[in-house]
Each structure stands twice: as C-alpha cells, then as structure tokens.
PDB file of C-alpha atoms in Angstrom:
ATOM      1  CA  MET A   6     161.300 166.126 196.855  1.00 59.00           C
ATOM      2  CA  PHE A   7     163.352 163.118 195.339  1.00 60.00           C
ATOM      3  CA  LEU A   8     166.113 165.688 194.436  1.00 60.00           C
ATOM      4  CA  GLY A   9     166.084 167.072 198.135  1.00 62.00           C
ATOM      5  CA  ARG A  10     166.641 163.826 199.842  1.00 66.00           C
ATOM      6  CA  CYS A  11     169.486 163.024 197.442  1.00 59.00           C
ATOM      7  CA  LEU A  12     171.306 166.271 197.850  1.00 61.00           C
ATOM      8  CA  ALA A  13     170.622 165.728 201.481  1.00 62.00           C
ATOM      9  CA  LEU A  14     172.061 162.243 201.679  1.00 62.00           C
ATOM     10  CA  ARG A  15     175.254 163.618 199.469  1.00 62.00           C
ATOM     11  CA  LEU A  16     175.614 166.861 201.758  1.00 60.00           C
ATOM     12  CA  HIS A  17     175.968 164.521 205.211  1.00 58.00           C
ATOM     13  CA  SER A  18     178.514 162.208 202.719  1.00 59.00           C
ATOM     14  CA  PHE A  19     180.566 165.112 202.591  1.00 53.00           C
ATOM     15  CA  THR A  20     180.427 166.306 205.781  1.00 53.00           C
ATOM     16  CA  THR A  21     181.534 162.759 206.974  1.00 52.00           C
ATOM     17  CA  HIS A  22     184.386 161.806 204.567  1.00 51.00           C
ATOM     18  CA  ALA A  23     185.301 165.394 203.367  1.00 48.00           C
ATOM     19  CA  VAL A  24     189.430 166.710 203.967  1.00 45.00           C
ATOM     20  CA  ARG A  25     190.006 168.900 206.395  1.00 46.00           C
ATOM     21  CA  THR A  26     192.193 171.317 203.891  1.00 43.00           C
ATOM     22  CA  VAL A  27     189.582 172.055 201.575  1.00 43.00           C
ATOM     23  CA  SER A  28     187.686 175.387 201.696  1.00 44.00           C
ATOM     24  CA  VAL A  29     184.843 175.972 204.372  1.00 41.00           C
ATOM     25  CA  TYR A  30     180.993 176.780 202.991  1.00 44.00           C
ATOM     26  CA  ALA A  31     177.876 177.667 205.334  1.00 42.00           C
ATOM     27  CA  VAL A  32     175.130 176.845 204.268  1.00 42.00           C
ATOM     28  CA  GLN A  33     172.096 178.456 205.025  1.00 45.00           C
ATOM     29  CA  SER A  34     169.146 178.287 205.763  1.00 43.00           C
ATOM     30  CA  THR A  35     168.297 180.956 203.671  1.00 45.00           C
ATOM     31  CA  LEU A  36     169.075 179.378 200.814  1.00 48.00           C
ATOM     32  CA  VAL A  37     166.611 176.015 201.419  1.00 47.00           C
ATOM     33  CA  PRO A  38     163.085 176.856 199.839  1.00 52.00           C
ATOM     34  CA  ARG A  39     160.465 176.843 202.955  1.00 50.00           C
ATOM     35  CA  ALA A  40     158.726 173.390 201.049  1.00 50.00           C
ATOM     36  CA  ASN A  41     161.835 171.291 201.072  1.00 51.00           C
ATOM     37  CA  ALA A  42     162.941 172.683 204.669  1.00 48.00           C
ATOM     38  CA  SER A  43     161.370 168.921 206.114  1.00 48.00           C
ATOM     39  CA  HIS A  44     163.930 167.283 203.673  1.00 48.00           C
ATOM     40  CA  PHE A  45     167.267 169.184 205.592  1.00 46.00           C
ATOM     41  CA  THR A  46     166.876 168.633 208.793  1.00 47.00           C
ATOM     42  CA  ARG A  47     170.090 166.942 209.174  1.00 52.00           C
ATOM     43  CA  VAL A  48     171.930 170.383 207.953  1.00 47.00           C
ATOM     44  CA  THR A  49     170.947 173.925 210.033  1.00 48.00           C
ATOM     45  CA  ALA A  50     171.558 177.404 209.639  1.00 46.00           C
ATOM     46  CA  SER A  51     174.327 177.393 211.827  1.00 46.00           C
ATOM     47  CA  SER A  52     176.517 174.408 210.836  1.00 46.00           C
ATOM     48  CA  ARG A  53     179.140 174.056 208.181  1.00 47.00           C
ATOM     49  CA  VAL A  54     179.791 171.763 205.530  1.00 45.00           C
ATOM     50  CA  LEU A  55     182.994 171.136 203.946  1.00 44.00           C
ATOM     51  CA  VAL A  56     183.094 170.518 200.498  1.00 44.00           C
ATOM     52  CA  ARG A  57     185.389 168.841 198.370  1.00 47.00           C
ATOM     53  CA  ARG A  58     185.982 171.433 194.962  1.00 48.00           C
ATOM     54  CA  TYR A  59     185.642 168.812 191.997  1.00 47.00           C
ATOM     55  CA  CYS A  60     185.568 171.362 189.170  1.00 50.00           C
ATOM     56  CA  GLN A  61     188.351 172.457 189.821  1.00 52.00           C
ATOM     57  CA  ASP A  62     190.590 170.256 187.500  1.00 52.00           C
ATOM     58  CA  SER A  63     187.583 169.930 185.772  1.00 52.00           C
ATOM     59  CA  GLY A  64     187.581 173.017 183.373  1.00 58.00           C
ATOM     60  CA  LYS A  65     188.981 172.557 179.470  1.00 60.00           C
ATOM     61  CA  PRO A  66     192.872 173.970 179.064  1.00 63.00           C
ATOM     62  CA  GLU A  67     192.964 177.647 176.820  1.00 67.00           C
ATOM     63  CA  LYS A  68     192.599 176.835 173.568  1.00 70.00           C
ATOM     64  CA  GLN A  69     196.824 178.163 172.115  1.00 77.00           C
ATOM     65  CA  LYS A  70     196.684 180.735 169.979  1.00 84.00           C
ATOM     66  CA  VAL A  71     197.515 180.532 165.827  1.00 86.00           C
ATOM     67  CA  GLU A  72     200.649 183.122 164.958  1.00 88.00           C
ATOM     68  CA  PHE A  73     199.945 184.029 161.452  1.00 90.00           C
ATOM     69  CA  VAL A  74     202.949 184.682 159.684  1.00 90.00           C
ATOM     70  CA  LEU A  75     203.337 186.820 155.930  1.00 90.00           C
ATOM     71  CA  LEU A  76     206.052 184.049 153.996  1.00 91.00           C
ATOM     72  CA  ILE A  77     208.152 185.152 150.819  1.00 92.00           C
ATOM     73  CA  ASN A  78     210.185 182.997 148.947  1.00 92.00           C
ATOM     74  CA  THR A  79     213.138 182.847 147.740  1.00 91.00           C
ATOM     75  CA  ASP A  80     212.738 184.532 144.559  1.00 91.00           C
ATOM     76  CA  ASP A  81     210.924 187.415 147.263  1.00 88.00           C
ATOM     77  CA  LYS A  82     207.341 186.627 145.579  1.00 91.00           C
ATOM     78  CA  VAL A  83     205.045 186.081 148.805  1.00 90.00           C
ATOM     79  CA  LEU A  84     204.087 182.904 148.783  1.00 90.00           C
ATOM     80  CA  GLY A  85     200.841 184.832 151.335  1.00 90.00           C
ATOM     81  CA  THR A  86     199.750 184.580 154.843  1.00 91.00           C
ATOM     82  CA  LYS A  87     200.065 180.973 156.628  1.00 92.00           C
ATOM     83  CA  THR A  88     200.434 180.407 160.299  1.00 93.00           C
ATOM     84  CA  LYS A  89     204.380 179.341 161.538  1.00 91.00           C
ATOM     85  CA  ASP A  90     203.851 175.892 161.852  1.00 92.00           C
ATOM     86  CA  GLU A  91     202.982 175.897 157.906  1.00 93.00           C
ATOM     87  CA  ALA A  92     206.204 178.321 157.355  1.00 92.00           C
ATOM     88  CA  VAL A  93     208.455 176.195 159.171  1.00 90.00           C
ATOM     89  CA  LEU A  94     206.845 173.054 157.621  1.00 92.00           C
ATOM     90  CA  PHE A  95     207.673 174.665 154.149  1.00 92.00           C
ATOM     91  CA  ALA A  96     210.808 175.758 155.330  1.00 89.00           C
ATOM     92  CA  LYS A  97     211.556 172.392 155.753  1.00 87.00           C
ATOM     93  CA  LYS A  98     210.078 170.492 153.306  1.00 89.00           C
ATOM     94  CA  HIS A  99     212.388 172.442 150.631  1.00 87.00           C
ATOM     95  CA  ASP A 100     215.302 172.070 153.183  1.00 83.00           C
ATOM     96  CA  TYR A 101     215.163 175.674 153.195  1.00 86.00           C
ATOM     97  CA  HIS A 102     215.908 178.678 156.602  1.00 87.00           C
ATOM     98  CA  LEU A 103     213.385 180.124 157.561  1.00 88.00           C
ATOM     99  CA  VAL A 104     214.673 183.613 158.282  1.00 89.00           C
ATOM    100  CA  LYS A 105     212.540 186.414 160.238  1.00 89.00           C
ATOM    101  CA  LEU A 106     212.688 189.698 158.850  1.00 87.00           C
ATOM    102  CA  GLU A 107     213.658 193.209 160.372  1.00 80.00           C
ATOM    103  CA  ASP A 108     211.687 195.374 157.869  1.00 72.00           C
ATOM    104  CA  ASP A 109     209.602 197.792 159.465  1.00 63.00           C
ATOM    105  CA  LYS A 110     209.090 199.660 156.418  1.00 64.00           C
ATOM    106  CA  HIS A 111     207.352 196.769 154.581  1.00 68.00           C
ATOM    107  CA  ALA A 112     203.547 197.614 154.051  1.00 68.00           C
ATOM    108  CA  GLU A 113     202.692 194.582 156.279  1.00 69.00           C
ATOM    109  CA  ALA A 114     205.028 194.166 158.634  1.00 66.00           C
ATOM    110  CA  LYS A 115     202.207 196.189 161.141  1.00 72.00           C
ATOM    111  CA  LYS A 116     200.278 193.639 160.925  1.00 81.00           C
ATOM    112  CA  ARG A 117     201.862 190.081 160.693  1.00 85.00           C
ATOM    113  CA  LYS A 118     205.690 189.351 161.367  1.00 88.00           C
ATOM    114  CA  ILE A 119     207.369 189.098 157.640  1.00 90.00           C
ATOM    115  CA  TYR A 120     209.195 185.884 157.405  1.00 92.00           C
ATOM    116  CA  LYS A 121     211.840 184.665 154.291  1.00 92.00           C
ATOM    117  CA  VAL A 122     212.638 181.203 153.153  1.00 92.00           C
ATOM    118  CA  MET A 123     216.241 181.242 152.132  1.00 90.00           C
ATOM    119  CA  THR A 124     218.885 179.206 150.567  1.00 86.00           C
ATOM    120  CA  SER A 125     221.947 178.895 152.874  1.00 80.00           C
ATOM    121  CA  GLN A 126     224.001 181.019 151.060  1.00 81.00           C
ATOM    122  CA  GLN A 127     221.153 183.829 151.731  1.00 85.00           C
ATOM    123  CA  MET A 128     220.577 183.465 154.884  1.00 84.00           C
ATOM    124  CA  ILE A 129     224.559 184.198 155.749  1.00 82.00           C
ATOM    125  CA  GLU A 130     224.616 187.131 153.295  1.00 83.00           C
ATOM    126  CA  TYR A 131     221.090 188.678 154.890  1.00 84.00           C
ATOM    127  CA  GLU A 132     223.058 188.049 157.851  1.00 81.00           C
ATOM    128  CA  GLU A 133     226.113 189.997 156.998  1.00 79.00           C
ATOM    129  CA  LYS A 134     224.000 192.828 155.726  1.00 81.00           C
ATOM    130  CA  LEU A 135     221.940 192.937 159.343  1.00 80.00           C
ATOM    131  CA  ALA A 136     225.369 193.127 160.617  1.00 76.00           C
ATOM    132  CA  LYS A 137     226.604 196.425 157.985  1.00 74.00           C
ATOM    133  CA  ALA A 138     223.438 197.683 159.023  1.00 75.00           C
ATOM    134  CA  THR A 139     224.234 197.589 163.024  1.00 72.00           C
ATOM    135  CA  ALA A 140     227.593 198.985 162.108  1.00 68.00           C
ATOM    136  CA  ARG A 141     226.852 202.048 160.686  1.00 69.00           C
ATOM    137  CA  ASN A 142     224.291 202.913 163.010  1.00 68.00           C
ATOM    138  CA  SER A 143     226.578 202.603 165.975  1.00 61.00           C
ATOM    139  CA  ALA A 144     227.254 205.348 168.098  1.00 51.00           C
ATOM    140  CA  PRO A 145     229.705 207.914 166.752  1.00 52.00           C
ATOM    141  CA  GLY A 146     231.358 207.614 170.010  1.00 48.00           C
ATOM    142  CA  ALA A 147     231.902 203.924 170.299  1.00 45.00           C
ATOM    143  CA  ALA A 148     235.437 202.529 169.470  1.00 48.00           C
ATOM    144  CA  LYS A 149     236.424 202.358 165.903  1.00 58.00           C
ATOM    145  CA  GLN A 150     235.195 198.847 164.391  1.00 68.00           C
ATOM    146  CA  ARG A 151     237.376 196.777 161.532  1.00 74.00           C
ATOM    147  CA  THR A 152     237.011 196.565 158.134  1.00 82.00           C
ATOM    148  CA  VAL A 153     235.198 193.554 158.003  1.00 83.00           C
ATOM    149  CA  LYS A 154     235.197 191.007 155.390  1.00 86.00           C
ATOM    150  CA  ASN A 155     233.190 187.975 154.152  1.00 85.00           C
ATOM    151  CA  GLY A 156     234.548 184.544 152.940  1.00 87.00           C
ATOM    152  CA  ILE A 157     231.321 182.378 152.111  1.00 87.00           C
ATOM    153  CA  ALA A 158     232.169 178.916 150.265  1.00 88.00           C
ATOM    154  CA  THR A 159     230.422 175.688 150.272  1.00 88.00           C
ATOM    155  CA  SER A 160     231.159 172.067 151.642  1.00 88.00           C
ATOM    156  CA  LYS A 161     232.135 171.178 147.542  1.00 88.00           C
ATOM    157  CA  ILE A 162     235.313 173.254 147.744  1.00 90.00           C
ATOM    158  CA  THR A 163     238.251 172.089 146.599  1.00 92.00           C
ATOM    159  CA  GLU A 164     241.897 171.822 148.274  1.00 92.00           C
ATOM    160  CA  ASN A 165     243.484 174.270 145.605  1.00 92.00           C
ATOM    161  CA  ASP A 166     239.520 176.153 146.107  1.00 93.00           C
ATOM    162  CA  LEU A 167     240.544 176.227 149.678  1.00 93.00           C
ATOM    163  CA  ASN A 168     243.973 176.764 149.675  1.00 93.00           C
ATOM    164  CA  THR A 169     243.650 180.577 148.076  1.00 93.00           C
ATOM    165  CA  LYS A 170     240.639 181.365 150.128  1.00 92.00           C
ATOM    166  CA  LEU A 171     242.737 181.108 152.606  1.00 94.00           C
ATOM    167  CA  LYS A 172     245.954 182.678 151.394  1.00 93.00           C
ATOM    168  CA  SER A 173     243.410 185.936 150.511  1.00 93.00           C
ATOM    169  CA  ILE A 174     242.274 185.754 154.295  1.00 93.00           C
ATOM    170  CA  ALA A 175     245.778 186.054 155.342  1.00 93.00           C
ATOM    171  CA  LYS A 176     246.641 189.364 153.308  1.00 92.00           C
ATOM    172  CA  TRP A 177     243.050 190.735 155.007  1.00 92.00           C
ATOM    173  CA  LEU A 178     244.756 190.087 158.576  1.00 92.00           C
ATOM    174  CA  GLU A 179     248.021 191.724 158.070  1.00 92.00           C
ATOM    175  CA  LYS A 180     245.166 194.689 157.017  1.00 90.00           C
ATOM    176  CA  ASN A 181     243.554 194.109 160.273  1.00 90.00           C
ATOM    177  CA  CYS A 182     240.793 193.133 158.373  1.00 90.00           C
ATOM    178  CA  GLU A 183     237.637 190.969 160.964  1.00 90.00           C
ATOM    179  CA  ILE A 184     237.043 188.155 158.661  1.00 90.00           C
ATOM    180  CA  ARG A 185     233.274 186.731 158.561  1.00 90.00           C
ATOM    181  CA  VAL A 186     233.202 182.935 157.241  1.00 91.00           C
ATOM    182  CA  GLY A 187     229.964 181.028 156.191  1.00 90.00           C
ATOM    183  CA  ILE A 188     230.986 177.513 154.904  1.00 90.00           C
ATOM    184  CA  THR A 189     227.387 176.222 153.479  1.00 87.00           C
ATOM    185  CA  GLY A 190     226.458 171.923 153.260  1.00 84.00           C
ATOM    186  CA  GLY A 191     223.706 170.357 153.776  1.00 78.00           C
ATOM    187  CA  PRO A 192     222.319 167.888 156.836  1.00 74.00           C
ATOM    188  CA  ASP A 193     225.100 165.303 156.826  1.00 81.00           C
ATOM    189  CA  SER A 194     227.844 167.079 155.946  1.00 84.00           C
ATOM    190  CA  THR A 195     228.718 167.614 159.572  1.00 88.00           C
ATOM    191  CA  LYS A 196     232.134 166.183 159.233  1.00 91.00           C
ATOM    192  CA  GLN A 197     232.926 168.028 155.938  1.00 91.00           C
ATOM    193  CA  LEU A 198     232.407 171.292 157.348  1.00 92.00           C
ATOM    194  CA  GLU A 199     234.908 170.124 160.490  1.00 93.00           C
ATOM    195  CA  ALA A 200     237.595 169.148 158.296  1.00 93.00           C
ATOM    196  CA  ILE A 201     237.508 172.619 156.563  1.00 94.00           C
ATOM    197  CA  TYR A 202     237.354 173.942 159.740  1.00 94.00           C
ATOM    198  CA  THR A 203     240.296 172.244 160.917  1.00 94.00           C
ATOM    199  CA  LYS A 204     241.866 173.012 157.605  1.00 94.00           C
ATOM    200  CA  CYS A 205     241.675 176.184 158.126  1.00 94.00           C
ATOM    201  CA  GLU A 206     243.305 176.368 161.773  1.00 93.00           C
ATOM    202  CA  THR A 207     245.438 175.273 160.526  1.00 93.00           C
ATOM    203  CA  PHE A 208     247.339 177.552 157.587  1.00 93.00           C
ATOM    204  CA  LEU A 209     246.645 180.494 159.819  1.00 92.00           C
ATOM    205  CA  ALA A 210     247.645 179.149 163.275  1.00 89.00           C
ATOM    206  CA  GLY A 211     249.930 181.874 164.610  1.00 88.00           C
ATOM    207  CA  GLU A 212     248.534 184.784 162.254  1.00 88.00           C
ATOM    208  CA  ALA A 213     244.663 184.377 163.953  1.00 91.00           C
ATOM    209  CA  ARG A 214     242.198 184.085 166.376  1.00 92.00           C
ATOM    210  CA  PHE A 215     239.057 181.872 166.154  1.00 93.00           C
ATOM    211  CA  LEU A 216     235.627 183.144 167.281  1.00 92.00           C
ATOM    212  CA  GLN A 217     231.832 182.402 167.117  1.00 88.00           C
ATOM    213  CA  LYS A 218     232.074 178.596 165.694  1.00 91.00           C
ATOM    214  CA  ARG A 219     229.162 177.405 165.092  1.00 90.00           C
ATOM    215  CA  ILE A 220     227.147 174.222 162.528  1.00 89.00           C
ATOM    216  CA  ASN A 221     223.673 175.109 162.330  1.00 84.00           C
ATOM    217  CA  ASN A 222     221.333 173.659 160.190  1.00 78.00           C
ATOM    218  CA  GLY A 223     224.250 172.312 157.424  1.00 83.00           C
ATOM    219  CA  VAL A 224     226.131 175.768 157.887  1.00 88.00           C
ATOM    220  CA  LEU A 225     229.481 176.359 159.595  1.00 91.00           C
ATOM    221  CA  LYS A 226     229.781 180.148 160.688  1.00 91.00           C
ATOM    222  CA  PHE A 227     232.759 181.201 162.730  1.00 92.00           C
ATOM    223  CA  VAL A 228     235.191 185.113 162.820  1.00 92.00           C
ATOM    224  CA  ILE A 229     238.889 185.306 162.284  1.00 93.00           C
ATOM    225  CA  ILE A 230     239.816 188.150 163.457  1.00 92.00           C
ATOM    226  CA  PRO A 231     244.193 189.071 163.953  1.00 91.00           C
ATOM    227  CA  PRO A 232     246.078 188.072 166.788  1.00 87.00           C
ATOM    228  CA  SER A 233     245.818 190.370 170.250  1.00 78.00           C
ATOM    229  CA  GLU A 234     248.223 192.912 169.951  1.00 64.00           C
ATOM    230  CA  LYS A 235     250.245 191.326 173.069  1.00 51.00           C
ATOM    231  CA  LYS A 236     250.827 187.887 171.305  1.00 53.00           C
ATOM    232  CA  SER A 237     252.045 190.280 167.378  1.00 50.00           C
ATOM    233  CA  SER A 238     254.277 191.626 169.929  1.00 50.00           C
ATOM    234  CA  GLN A 239     256.086 189.262 171.950  1.00 50.00           C
ATOM    235  CA  LYS A 240     256.381 187.493 168.361  1.00 49.00           C
ATOM    236  CA  PRO A 241     260.177 188.411 167.042  1.00 47.00           C
ATOM    237  CA  ASP A 242     259.824 189.561 163.145  1.00 48.00           C
ATOM    238  CA  LEU A 243     262.187 187.708 160.492  1.00 43.00           C
ATOM    239  CA  SER A 244     264.469 189.847 160.176  1.00 44.00           C
ATOM    240  CA  GLU A 245     265.371 189.878 164.094  1.00 44.00           C
ATOM    241  CA  LYS A 246     265.186 186.123 164.302  1.00 42.00           C
ATOM    242  CA  GLU A 247     268.131 185.696 161.449  1.00 43.00           C
ATOM    243  CA  ALA A 248     270.392 188.160 163.272  1.00 43.00           C
ATOM    244  CA  GLN A 249     269.795 186.849 166.555  1.00 45.00           C
ATOM    245  CA  GLU A 250     271.595 183.224 165.165  1.00 44.00           C
ATOM    246  CA  LYS A 251     273.649 184.620 163.157  1.00 42.00           C
TER     247      LYS A 251
END
C-alpha cells in the first residue's frame, strides 16, 4: 500500500513538471490491480501522463572488440597471437615498424590478420617487393611500365658514397628508369634526411623529377623519374648549343 502511494505521488509530480517535448504514454486503469485502485484516484483511465525517460543515457557503453593478430619477428619467427595494441607496443619498444603482411597463402591468414615487425630496410624491401608483384600482375593492355630500380641507404652515408649512388641514378635515368629511393634513419634524424634529399635534388637538377617525398618514422622515401618529354625536347644538346655559340 505504501508503494502504491509513492507511485501515485511520482506520477502526479510528472504531470505537473514534465517537459512537453518528451514522449507521451497512456496509463490504462486495466494495468492497476483493483485492490490498489483507491490509491490511484488522481490517474483516470483516459488521462495521458508525460513521462521523462531517464533511462536513455543510463545504459552502459558497448564493449569494444579486441582485435587479435598473428605477430612475426624480424627473423620470420612466429611470436604468437597478440592483441593489436600489444603488437604496436612491441614494435615501438624495439624501434621496429609494424607491417601488415599481404599473404593470403599463410595458414593463419583466414583466421586473423598477420603482422610482422621489420627494420627500416626490411620495410623498404618489402614494399618494393609488393610494387614489383603489382607491376607483373598489371593488365596486358596497360601502358608499358618503366624499369624500376631501387636505391637504399642510411642517413649516415658519407659524401663520397652518396655521390657514387647519385651517379648510378643518373645513368639509370638516361635509360628511362624509375628509381625508388629509401633512406633509413632514426626518429631524430629528420634534419639529416632533409639534407640528403636536398643534395639529391641539387646533383640531379634538370635531369630528373622528384615525386612522392615523405618522411615517416625516421624513413625518407621518394621517387626519381626522367624529366617529361616536353622538357627534354626543349633542352638543347650540348653540341647544338656549342654550334650556336660559335
């Protein structure tokens, strides 16, 4: 009986102070037992009561799904199944890069995603491997692709070694090759990598175009291709230039 009185007072309070924009619910007299009907004299069978829905925002947030991955070490040793967050922390702790493997033939590929921790050089070589595979599988009717060459070095490369590599790149450009360059360094070697990139641009000025430059996690990557045919045709040969001067 006490509970019935409390409920009646609560409903009366809602009818007095409820906001008009909330949902409307009808309280039917058939839902009230006859024994307690005397305690609900303020709520008739035809009345409508505005009820504020407090429980909308009180639900618990949905639990986030945990992603499990198969982690492989730099030496191809399987480290086991770990959560994605654990794999990221492992790579960060050992100063590695976490790379998702595109290997559908692996036995675990259908069960979970496969990730491998790699050094900077391993990551560059893996990306080049994927690029070559994509080029081989390109449509037969597609335009003929340039021959792709790779240039890999570290941020500690000496001036002489860098000049030697750039001379090799210049010869590849004469053969209409595309050179994909990867310079590895540390997290704090951005200035060194920028300096190396500037030297490459200066050395090959007028002989090449530099594309897709980016520095990520201490690795500098960019692509060098021959100048456009229009610019090449506008550039006079050395013999013609000397003849004009004479």
